[in-house]
GROMACS .gro file of N, CA and C in nm:
model
  462
    1MET      N    1   0.088  -0.100   0.036
    1MET     CA    2   0.044   0.019  -0.027
    1MET      C    3   0.061   0.129   0.005
    2ASN      N    4   0.113   0.196  -0.135
    2ASN     CA    5   0.154   0.298  -0.130
    2ASN      C    6   0.076   0.433  -0.101
    3VAL      N    7   0.078   0.497  -0.012
    3VAL     CA    8  -0.033   0.663  -0.020
    3VAL      C    9   0.056   0.722   0.062
    4ILE      N   10   0.079   0.827  -0.018
    4ILE     CA   11   0.083   0.965   0.053
    4ILE      C   12   0.033   1.089   0.117
    5ILE      N   13   0.068   1.097   0.196
    5ILE     CA   14  -0.037   1.191   0.296
    5ILE      C   15   0.011   1.390   0.187
    6ARG      N   16  -0.043   1.462   0.217
    6ARG     CA   17   0.001   1.596   0.126
    6ARG      C   18  -0.124   1.667   0.128
    7LYS      N   19  -0.068   1.822   0.156
    7LYS     CA   20  -0.168   1.931   0.160
    7LYS      C   21  -0.264   1.880  -0.011
    8ALA      N   22  -0.381   1.888   0.011
    8ALA     CA   23  -0.486   1.893  -0.110
    8ALA      C   24  -0.523   2.045  -0.181
    9ILE      N   25  -0.515   1.966  -0.268
    9ILE     CA   26  -0.562   2.073  -0.414
    9ILE      C   27  -0.685   2.104  -0.459
   10LEU      N   28  -0.679   2.181  -0.558
   10LEU     CA   29  -0.834   2.217  -0.560
   10LEU      C   30  -0.904   2.086  -0.658
   11ASP      N   31  -0.771   2.024  -0.759
   11ASP     CA   32  -0.876   1.892  -0.785
   11ASP      C   33  -0.889   1.813  -0.704
   12ASP      N   34  -0.920   1.811  -0.595
   12ASP     CA   35  -0.911   1.676  -0.472
   12ASP      C   36  -1.075   1.717  -0.445
   13SER      N   37  -1.065   1.840  -0.453
   13SER     CA   38  -1.199   1.913  -0.353
   13SER      C   39  -1.313   1.757  -0.396
   14GLN      N   40  -1.355   1.719  -0.505
   14GLN     CA   41  -1.468   1.638  -0.533
   14GLN      C   42  -1.476   1.524  -0.455
   15SER      N   43  -1.330   1.454  -0.457
   15SER     CA   44  -1.305   1.304  -0.363
   15SER      C   45  -1.329   1.379  -0.239
   16ILE      N   46  -1.259   1.476  -0.232
   16ILE     CA   47  -1.281   1.475  -0.053
   16ILE      C   48  -1.448   1.502  -0.012
   17GLN      N   49  -1.518   1.509  -0.103
   17GLN     CA   50  -1.656   1.561  -0.031
   17GLN      C   51  -1.715   1.443  -0.099
   18LYS      N   52  -1.685   1.340  -0.138
   18LYS     CA   53  -1.750   1.216  -0.190
   18LYS      C   54  -1.750   1.161  -0.060
   19LEU      N   55  -1.534   1.125  -0.018
   19LEU     CA   56  -1.571   1.102   0.069
   19LEU      C   57  -1.588   1.156   0.225
   20ILE      N   58  -1.590   1.288   0.261
   20ILE     CA   59  -1.687   1.344   0.375
   20ILE      C   60  -1.880   1.273   0.407
   21GLN      N   61  -1.887   1.296   0.310
   21GLN     CA   62  -2.034   1.267   0.242
   21GLN      C   63  -2.034   1.117   0.243
   22SER      N   64  -1.947   1.007   0.250
   22SER     CA   65  -1.991   0.861   0.309
   22SER      C   66  -1.995   0.845   0.435
   23TYR      N   67  -1.931   0.957   0.531
   23TYR     CA   68  -1.965   0.952   0.658
   23TYR      C   69  -2.078   1.043   0.709
   24ALA      N   70  -2.111   1.124   0.607
   24ALA     CA   71  -2.200   1.227   0.665
   24ALA      C   72  -2.349   1.151   0.633
   25SER      N   73  -2.355   1.053   0.545
   25SER     CA   74  -2.462   0.990   0.533
   25SER      C   75  -2.544   0.867   0.607
   26LYS      N   76  -2.422   0.907   0.705
   26LYS     CA   77  -2.462   0.746   0.805
   26LYS      C   78  -2.462   0.909   0.946
   27GLY      N   79  -2.460   1.022   0.915
   27GLY     CA   80  -2.449   1.104   1.068
   27GLY      C   81  -2.355   1.062   1.162
   28LYS      N   82  -2.252   1.018   1.057
   28LYS     CA   83  -2.111   1.055   1.173
   28LYS      C   84  -2.016   1.131   1.171
   29MET      N   85  -2.045   1.223   1.090
   29MET     CA   86  -2.005   1.379   1.066
   29MET      C   87  -2.059   1.499   0.934
   30LEU      N   88  -1.999   1.620   0.999
   30LEU     CA   89  -2.131   1.740   0.942
   30LEU      C   90  -2.077   1.703   0.761
   31ALA      N   91  -2.170   1.713   0.707
   31ALA     CA   92  -2.160   1.762   0.534
   31ALA      C   93  -2.076   1.815   0.518
   32ARG      N   94  -2.011   1.867   0.379
   32ARG     CA   95  -1.958   1.967   0.348
   32ARG      C   96  -1.976   1.975   0.195
   33SER      N   97  -2.006   2.134   0.176
   33SER     CA   98  -2.068   2.177   0.044
   33SER      C   99  -1.937   2.163  -0.062
   34LEU      N  100  -1.961   2.136  -0.191
   34LEU     CA  101  -1.819   2.157  -0.221
   34LEU      C  102  -1.750   2.281  -0.282
   35HIS      N  103  -1.839   2.346  -0.255
   35HIS     CA  104  -1.824   2.548  -0.215
   35HIS      C  105  -1.772   2.582  -0.089
   36HIS      N  106  -1.797   2.479  -0.027
   36HIS     CA  107  -1.692   2.531   0.140
   36HIS      C  108  -1.573   2.449   0.111
   37ILE      N  109  -1.582   2.328   0.063
   37ILE     CA  110  -1.422   2.266   0.055
   37ILE      C  111  -1.367   2.379  -0.066
   38PHE      N  112  -1.395   2.407  -0.164
   38PHE     CA  113  -1.316   2.485  -0.236
   38PHE      C  114  -1.246   2.617  -0.108
   39GLU      N  115  -1.355   2.678  -0.061
   39GLU     CA  116  -1.341   2.781  -0.021
   39GLU      C  117  -1.222   2.752   0.115
   40HIS      N  118  -1.208   2.649   0.162
   40HIS     CA  119  -1.119   2.593   0.266
   40HIS      C  120  -1.034   2.499   0.207
   41ILE      N  121  -0.998   2.479   0.070
   41ILE     CA  122  -0.894   2.375   0.048
   41ILE      C  123  -0.745   2.392   0.108
   42ARG      N  124  -0.677   2.547   0.155
   42ARG     CA  125  -0.564   2.501   0.224
   42ARG      C  126  -0.602   2.472   0.353
   43ASP      N  127  -0.677   2.428   0.385
   43ASP     CA  128  -0.701   2.380   0.549
   43ASP      C  129  -0.718   2.203   0.514
   44PHE      N  130  -0.711   2.150   0.399
   44PHE     CA  131  -0.708   2.008   0.360
   44PHE      C  132  -0.599   1.949   0.398
   45TYR      N  133  -0.582   1.856   0.423
   45TYR     CA  134  -0.502   1.726   0.398
   45TYR      C  135  -0.529   1.596   0.322
   46VAL      N  136  -0.452   1.567   0.192
   46VAL     CA  137  -0.549   1.412   0.164
   46VAL      C  138  -0.437   1.283   0.215
   47ALA      N  139  -0.519   1.202   0.129
   47ALA     CA  140  -0.404   1.068   0.202
   47ALA      C  141  -0.472   1.014   0.077
   48ALA      N  142  -0.325   0.991  -0.082
   48ALA     CA  143  -0.402   0.965  -0.197
   48ALA      C  144  -0.304   0.841  -0.226
   49THR      N  145  -0.333   0.738  -0.286
   49THR     CA  146  -0.222   0.628  -0.368
   49THR      C  147  -0.162   0.695  -0.474
   50GLU      N  148  -0.096   0.600  -0.552
   50GLU     CA  149  -0.008   0.645  -0.661
   50GLU      C  150  -0.029   0.625  -0.751
   51THR      N  151  -0.210   0.609  -0.745
   51THR     CA  152  -0.283   0.623  -0.850
   51THR      C  153  -0.400   0.706  -0.822
   52GLY      N  154  -0.364   0.851  -0.793
   52GLY     CA  155  -0.445   0.969  -0.727
   52GLY      C  156  -0.548   0.963  -0.643
   53GLU      N  157  -0.659   0.818  -0.650
   53GLU     CA  158  -0.734   0.785  -0.567
   53GLU      C  159  -0.745   0.876  -0.392
   54ILE      N  160  -0.827   0.950  -0.418
   54ILE     CA  161  -0.789   1.003  -0.283
   54ILE      C  162  -0.845   0.957  -0.130
   55VAL      N  163  -0.836   0.868  -0.049
   55VAL     CA  164  -0.862   0.750   0.039
   55VAL      C  165  -0.879   0.798   0.180
   56GLY      N  166  -0.820   0.952   0.207
   56GLY     CA  167  -0.837   1.018   0.313
   56GLY      C  168  -0.794   1.145   0.342
   57THR      N  169  -0.869   1.221   0.415
   57THR     CA  170  -0.920   1.349   0.435
   57THR      C  171  -0.928   1.382   0.569
   58CYS      N  172  -0.826   1.524   0.620
   58CYS     CA  173  -0.901   1.558   0.746
   58CYS      C  174  -0.848   1.756   0.710
   59ALA      N  175  -0.879   1.828   0.804
   59ALA     CA  176  -0.954   2.012   0.770
   59ALA      C  177  -0.869   2.042   0.950
   60PHE      N  178  -0.777   2.102   0.960
   60PHE     CA  179  -0.725   2.193   1.042
   60PHE      C  180  -0.802   2.369   1.031
   61LYS      N  181  -0.843   2.356   1.115
   61LYS     CA  182  -0.931   2.574   1.131
   61LYS      C  183  -0.825   2.555   1.195
   62VAL      N  184  -0.794   2.705   1.233
   62VAL     CA  185  -0.739   2.812   1.294
   62VAL      C  186  -0.882   2.854   1.394
   63SER      N  187  -0.867   2.832   1.489
   63SER     CA  188  -1.004   2.879   1.562
   63SER      C  189  -0.955   3.040   1.671
   64GLN      N  190  -0.856   3.061   1.700
   64GLN     CA  191  -0.819   3.126   1.761
   64GLN      C  192  -0.653   3.126   1.793
   65ARG      N  193  -0.568   3.282   1.848
   65ARG     CA  194  -0.397   3.270   1.817
   65ARG      C  195  -0.373   3.116   1.896
   66GLU      N  196  -0.397   3.057   1.998
   66GLU     CA  197  -0.315   2.935   2.021
   66GLU      C  198  -0.423   2.811   1.964
   67LEU      N  199  -0.511   2.847   1.896
   67LEU     CA  200  -0.601   2.705   1.909
   67LEU      C  201  -0.671   2.675   1.812
   68ALA      N  202  -0.636   2.536   1.751
   68ALA     CA  203  -0.695   2.508   1.598
   68ALA      C  204  -0.838   2.389   1.609
   69GLU      N  205  -0.879   2.359   1.540
   69GLU     CA  206  -0.977   2.191   1.546
   69GLU      C  207  -0.916   2.123   1.400
   70ALA      N  208  -0.939   2.016   1.460
   70ALA     CA  209  -0.907   1.951   1.365
   70ALA      C  210  -1.052   1.887   1.307
   71LYS      N  211  -1.106   1.884   1.228
   71LYS     CA  212  -1.239   1.856   1.091
   71LYS      C  213  -1.207   1.750   1.023
   72SER      N  214  -1.321   1.704   0.985
   72SER     CA  215  -1.352   1.637   0.873
   72SER      C  216  -1.234   1.501   0.858
   73LEU      N  217  -1.230   1.422   0.978
   73LEU     CA  218  -1.148   1.323   0.937
   73LEU      C  219  -1.186   1.245   0.919
   74ALA      N  220  -1.158   1.165   0.817
   74ALA     CA  221  -1.246   1.056   0.701
   74ALA      C  222  -1.161   0.944   0.677
   75VAL      N  223  -1.158   0.786   0.642
   75VAL     CA  224  -1.057   0.784   0.536
   75VAL      C  225  -1.147   0.620   0.531
   76SER      N  226  -1.137   0.628   0.378
   76SER     CA  227  -1.193   0.495   0.275
   76SER      C  228  -1.197   0.386   0.382
   77GLU      N  229  -1.317   0.319   0.417
   77GLU     CA  230  -1.309   0.128   0.454
   77GLU      C  231  -1.207   0.102   0.451
   78GLU      N  232  -1.145   0.074   0.334
   78GLU     CA  233  -1.094  -0.042   0.295
   78GLU      C  234  -0.972   0.026   0.276
   79TYR      N  235  -0.943   0.138   0.329
   79TYR     CA  236  -0.820   0.154   0.386
   79TYR      C  237  -0.794   0.213   0.577
   80GLN      N  238  -0.906   0.194   0.609
   80GLN     CA  239  -0.879   0.190   0.776
   80GLN      C  240  -0.789   0.118   0.843
   81HIS      N  241  -0.732   0.106   0.946
   81HIS     CA  242  -0.672   0.023   1.048
   81HIS      C  243  -0.547   0.047   0.982
   82LYS      N  244  -0.487   0.098   0.932
   82LYS     CA  245  -0.330   0.116   0.866
   82LYS      C  246  -0.290   0.204   0.872
   83GLY      N  247  -0.328   0.355   0.987
   83GLY     CA  248  -0.258   0.430   1.027
   83GLY      C  249  -0.282   0.545   0.937
   84LEU      N  250  -0.359   0.555   0.825
   84LEU     CA  251  -0.347   0.659   0.772
   84LEU      C  252  -0.444   0.824   0.838
   85ALA      N  253  -0.525   0.760   0.927
   85ALA     CA  254  -0.590   0.860   1.030
   85ALA      C  255  -0.489   0.922   1.100
   86THR      N  256  -0.415   0.857   1.212
   86THR     CA  257  -0.343   0.926   1.234
   86THR      C  258  -0.169   0.983   1.195
   87ASP      N  259  -0.193   0.928   1.044
   87ASP     CA  260  -0.112   1.020   0.910
   87ASP      C  261  -0.127   1.142   0.900
   88LEU      N  262  -0.232   1.179   0.845
   88LEU     CA  263  -0.305   1.244   0.874
   88LEU      C  264  -0.292   1.353   0.941
   89LEU      N  265  -0.398   1.325   1.066
   89LEU     CA  266  -0.323   1.388   1.220
   89LEU      C  267  -0.202   1.467   1.229
   90ASN      N  268  -0.051   1.402   1.206
   90ASN     CA  269  -0.021   1.415   1.255
   90ASN      C  270   0.092   1.531   1.201
   91ALA      N  271   0.060   1.511   1.004
   91ALA     CA  272   0.077   1.572   0.868
   91ALA      C  273   0.019   1.753   0.934
   92GLY      N  274  -0.066   1.748   0.963
   92GLY     CA  275  -0.155   1.865   0.980
   92GLY      C  276  -0.145   1.941   1.129
   93ILE      N  277  -0.079   1.842   1.234
   93ILE     CA  278  -0.015   1.904   1.349
   93ILE      C  279   0.114   1.951   1.355
   94GLU      N  280   0.191   1.909   1.201
   94GLU     CA  281   0.322   1.958   1.195
   94GLU      C  282   0.316   2.067   1.132
   95ASP      N  283   0.176   2.111   1.082
   95ASP     CA  284   0.190   2.223   1.016
   95ASP      C  285   0.125   2.336   1.087
   96ILE      N  286   0.013   2.305   1.181
   96ILE     CA  287  -0.026   2.441   1.240
   96ILE      C  288   0.045   2.455   1.384
   97LYS      N  289   0.177   2.385   1.400
   97LYS     CA  290   0.225   2.428   1.502
   97LYS      C  291   0.356   2.550   1.468
   98LEU      N  292   0.372   2.620   1.361
   98LEU     CA  293   0.485   2.625   1.258
   98LEU      C  294   0.375   2.759   1.271
   99LEU      N  295   0.236   2.761   1.304
   99LEU     CA  296   0.189   2.897   1.274
   99LEU      C  297   0.187   2.947   1.439
  100GLY      N  298   0.255   2.892   1.583
  100GLY     CA  299   0.247   2.889   1.705
  100GLY      C  300   0.154   2.848   1.787
  101ILE      N  301   0.092   2.725   1.741
  101ILE     CA  302  -0.085   2.677   1.757
  101ILE      C  303  -0.035   2.569   1.850
  102SER      N  304  -0.096   2.577   1.991
  102SER     CA  305  -0.069   2.510   2.058
  102SER      C  306  -0.106   2.423   2.166
  103LYS      N  307  -0.235   2.411   2.099
  103LYS     CA  308  -0.365   2.354   2.111
  103LYS      C  309  -0.474   2.237   2.004
  104LEU      N  310  -0.480   2.164   1.966
  104LEU     CA  311  -0.578   2.122   1.925
  104LEU      C  312  -0.688   2.055   1.975
  105PHE      N  313  -0.810   2.086   1.933
  105PHE     CA  314  -0.989   1.981   1.987
  105PHE      C  315  -1.007   1.968   1.866
  106CYS      N  316  -1.102   1.894   1.897
  106CYS     CA  317  -1.214   1.819   1.759
  106CYS      C  318  -1.342   1.758   1.862
  107LEU      N  319  -1.472   1.755   1.771
  107LEU     CA  320  -1.562   1.681   1.798
  107LEU      C  321  -1.578   1.522   1.755
  108THR      N  322  -1.575   1.437   1.825
  108THR     CA  323  -1.603   1.316   1.780
  108THR      C  324  -1.614   1.175   1.813
  109TYR      N  325  -1.685   1.153   1.746
  109TYR     CA  326  -1.811   1.042   1.747
  109TYR      C  327  -1.686   0.937   1.762
  110VAL      N  328  -1.523   0.872   1.775
  110VAL     CA  329  -1.466   0.804   1.824
  110VAL      C  330  -1.337   0.891   1.912
  111PRO      N  331  -1.363   0.882   1.989
  111PRO     CA  332  -1.293   0.952   2.121
  111PRO      C  333  -1.195   0.844   2.124
  112GLU      N  334  -1.180   0.688   2.099
  112GLU     CA  335  -1.093   0.636   2.109
  112GLU      C  336  -0.999   0.643   1.973
  113PHE      N  337  -0.990   0.670   1.903
  113PHE     CA  338  -0.919   0.726   1.848
  113PHE      C  339  -0.826   0.831   1.885
  114PHE      N  340  -0.894   0.934   1.862
  114PHE     CA  341  -0.828   1.059   1.956
  114PHE      C  342  -0.729   1.013   2.078
  115GLU      N  343  -0.824   0.929   2.176
  115GLU     CA  344  -0.720   0.909   2.329
  115GLU      C  345  -0.557   0.831   2.298
  116LYS      N  346  -0.619   0.770   2.127
  116LYS     CA  347  -0.461   0.694   2.133
  116LYS      C  348  -0.379   0.851   2.092
  117ASN      N  349  -0.401   0.899   2.027
  117ASN     CA  350  -0.349   0.999   1.957
  117ASN      C  351  -0.337   1.089   2.052
  118GLY      N  352  -0.341   1.118   2.154
  118GLY     CA  353  -0.254   1.240   2.276
  118GLY      C  354  -0.372   1.275   2.348
  119PHE      N  355  -0.535   1.278   2.285
  119PHE     CA  356  -0.632   1.372   2.351
  119PHE      C  357  -0.644   1.336   2.454
  120HIS      N  358  -0.762   1.450   2.489
  120HIS     CA  359  -0.837   1.393   2.623
  120HIS      C  360  -0.994   1.446   2.621
  121ARG      N  361  -1.075   1.405   2.712
  121ARG     CA  362  -1.194   1.493   2.706
  121ARG      C  363  -1.199   1.640   2.731
  122ILE      N  364  -1.285   1.664   2.751
  122ILE     CA  365  -1.345   1.863   2.758
  122ILE      C  366  -1.485   1.841   2.765
  123LYS      N  367  -1.511   1.951   2.796
  123LYS     CA  368  -1.647   1.977   2.859
  123LYS      C  369  -1.629   2.051   2.706
  124LYS      N  370  -1.765   2.054   2.632
  124LYS     CA  371  -1.798   2.162   2.544
  124LYS      C  372  -1.791   2.275   2.543
  125GLU      N  373  -1.841   2.297   2.700
  125GLU     CA  374  -1.861   2.482   2.719
  125GLU      C  375  -1.691   2.533   2.738
  126ASP      N  376  -1.634   2.433   2.796
  126ASP     CA  377  -1.484   2.444   2.774
  126ASP      C  378  -1.428   2.474   2.655
  127LEU      N  379  -1.490   2.526   2.533
  127LEU     CA  380  -1.435   2.582   2.398
  127LEU      C  381  -1.522   2.693   2.377
  128PRO      N  382  -1.408   2.748   2.265
  128PRO     CA  383  -1.476   2.928   2.237
  128PRO      C  384  -1.607   2.898   2.109
  129HIS      N  385  -1.698   3.031   2.180
  129HIS     CA  386  -1.901   3.011   2.125
  129HIS      C  387  -1.801   2.979   2.024
  130LYS      N  388  -1.700   3.100   1.939
  130LYS     CA  389  -1.723   3.080   1.831
  130LYS      C  390  -1.731   2.912   1.736
  131ILE      N  391  -1.685   2.860   1.805
  131ILE     CA  392  -1.683   2.678   1.700
  131ILE      C  393  -1.803   2.675   1.641
  132TRP      N  394  -1.899   2.727   1.746
  132TRP     CA  395  -2.025   2.616   1.698
  132TRP      C  396  -2.120   2.698   1.624
  133THR      N  397  -2.052   2.810   1.509
  133THR     CA  398  -2.100   2.880   1.454
  133THR      C  399  -2.200   2.747   1.331
  134GLU      N  400  -2.056   2.631   1.281
  134GLU     CA  401  -2.145   2.521   1.185
  134GLU      C  402  -2.226   2.436   1.224
  135CYS      N  403  -2.229   2.436   1.389
  135CYS     CA  404  -2.371   2.372   1.506
  135CYS      C  405  -2.528   2.382   1.404
  136ILE      N  406  -2.541   2.516   1.387
  136ILE     CA  407  -2.663   2.537   1.298
  136ILE      C  408  -2.679   2.442   1.199
  137ASN      N  409  -2.587   2.354   1.127
  137ASN     CA  410  -2.627   2.312   1.034
  137ASN      C  411  -2.603   2.145   1.018
  138CYS      N  412  -2.585   2.091   1.169
  138CYS     CA  413  -2.610   1.954   1.216
  138CYS      C  414  -2.721   1.896   1.266
  139PRO      N  415  -2.782   1.753   1.188
  139PRO     CA  416  -2.909   1.723   1.257
  139PRO      C  417  -2.940   1.697   1.339
  140SER      N  418  -2.781   1.678   1.436
  140SER     CA  419  -2.838   1.712   1.582
  140SER      C  420  -2.871   1.820   1.685
  141PHE      N  421  -2.842   1.920   1.603
  141PHE     CA  422  -2.843   2.087   1.676
  141PHE      C  423  -3.004   2.113   1.689
  142PRO      N  424  -3.023   2.093   1.850
  142PRO     CA  425  -2.890   2.170   1.946
  142PRO      C  426  -2.843   2.071   2.011
  143ASP      N  427  -2.906   1.939   2.047
  143ASP     CA  428  -2.845   1.833   2.089
  143ASP      C  429  -2.702   1.757   2.080
  144CYS      N  430  -2.631   1.823   2.053
  144CYS     CA  431  -2.493   1.811   2.041
  144CYS      C  432  -2.448   1.695   2.101
  145ASP      N  433  -2.414   1.575   2.016
  145ASP     CA  434  -2.390   1.420   2.043
  145ASP      C  435  -2.254   1.356   2.102
  146GLU      N  436  -2.158   1.470   2.012
  146GLU     CA  437  -2.005   1.474   1.999
  146GLU      C  438  -1.953   1.501   2.087
  147ILE      N  439  -1.815   1.420   2.153
  147ILE     CA  440  -1.767   1.455   2.232
  147ILE      C  441  -1.655   1.526   2.178
  148ALA      N  442  -1.634   1.667   2.301
  148ALA     CA  443  -1.517   1.679   2.275
  148ALA      C  444  -1.400   1.695   2.283
  149MET      N  445  -1.241   1.681   2.244
  149MET     CA  446  -1.123   1.670   2.302
  149MET      C  447  -1.050   1.752   2.246
  150ILE      N  448  -0.975   1.832   2.339
  150ILE     CA  449  -0.803   1.851   2.336
  150ILE      C  450  -0.702   1.771   2.359
  151ARG      N  451  -0.569   1.784   2.288
  151ARG     CA  452  -0.471   1.786   2.283
  151ARG      C  453  -0.360   1.926   2.329
  152ASP      N  454  -0.233   1.907   2.376
  152ASP     CA  455  -0.164   2.002   2.396
  152ASP      C  456  -0.060   1.976   2.236
  153ILE      N  457  -0.004   2.060   2.207
  153ILE     CA  458   0.058   2.002   2.099
  153ILE      C  459   0.232   2.104   2.059
  154SER      N  460   0.235   2.146   2.199
  154SER     CA  461   0.323   2.250   2.213
  154SER      C  462   0.440   2.189   2.191
   0.00000   0.00000   0.00000
């Protein structure tokens, strides 16, 4: 399995959306429009096969001076349990550390994965209010059932 982790490019947008939608359709992730992905393409990393197939993605959004969010972490089912999600996470962490970010948070249905990667659970109320702007689009709003987690990356 030769898969590389790299920054996303515009040509990856439809594949990223398709991968995210495969999870969003099951209620496991917030759907992202193609327009949203275009606007935020610089936030995305992808896992790509030698043939160019996008088999994983993750975005990193700066929320505050020292805080960023890991979002839309998804790996194709046939490529799961091969370390790609961790590789995507680590690639983004290395990049955002260069910006001076010291903490990374996520909202997740898979806390075990993030715990294995150094995150710990926190109360949602401990996160800045402005991160909730996307929540209005969630089918679970206002009764969020995701788990908030954070990791010190400094």
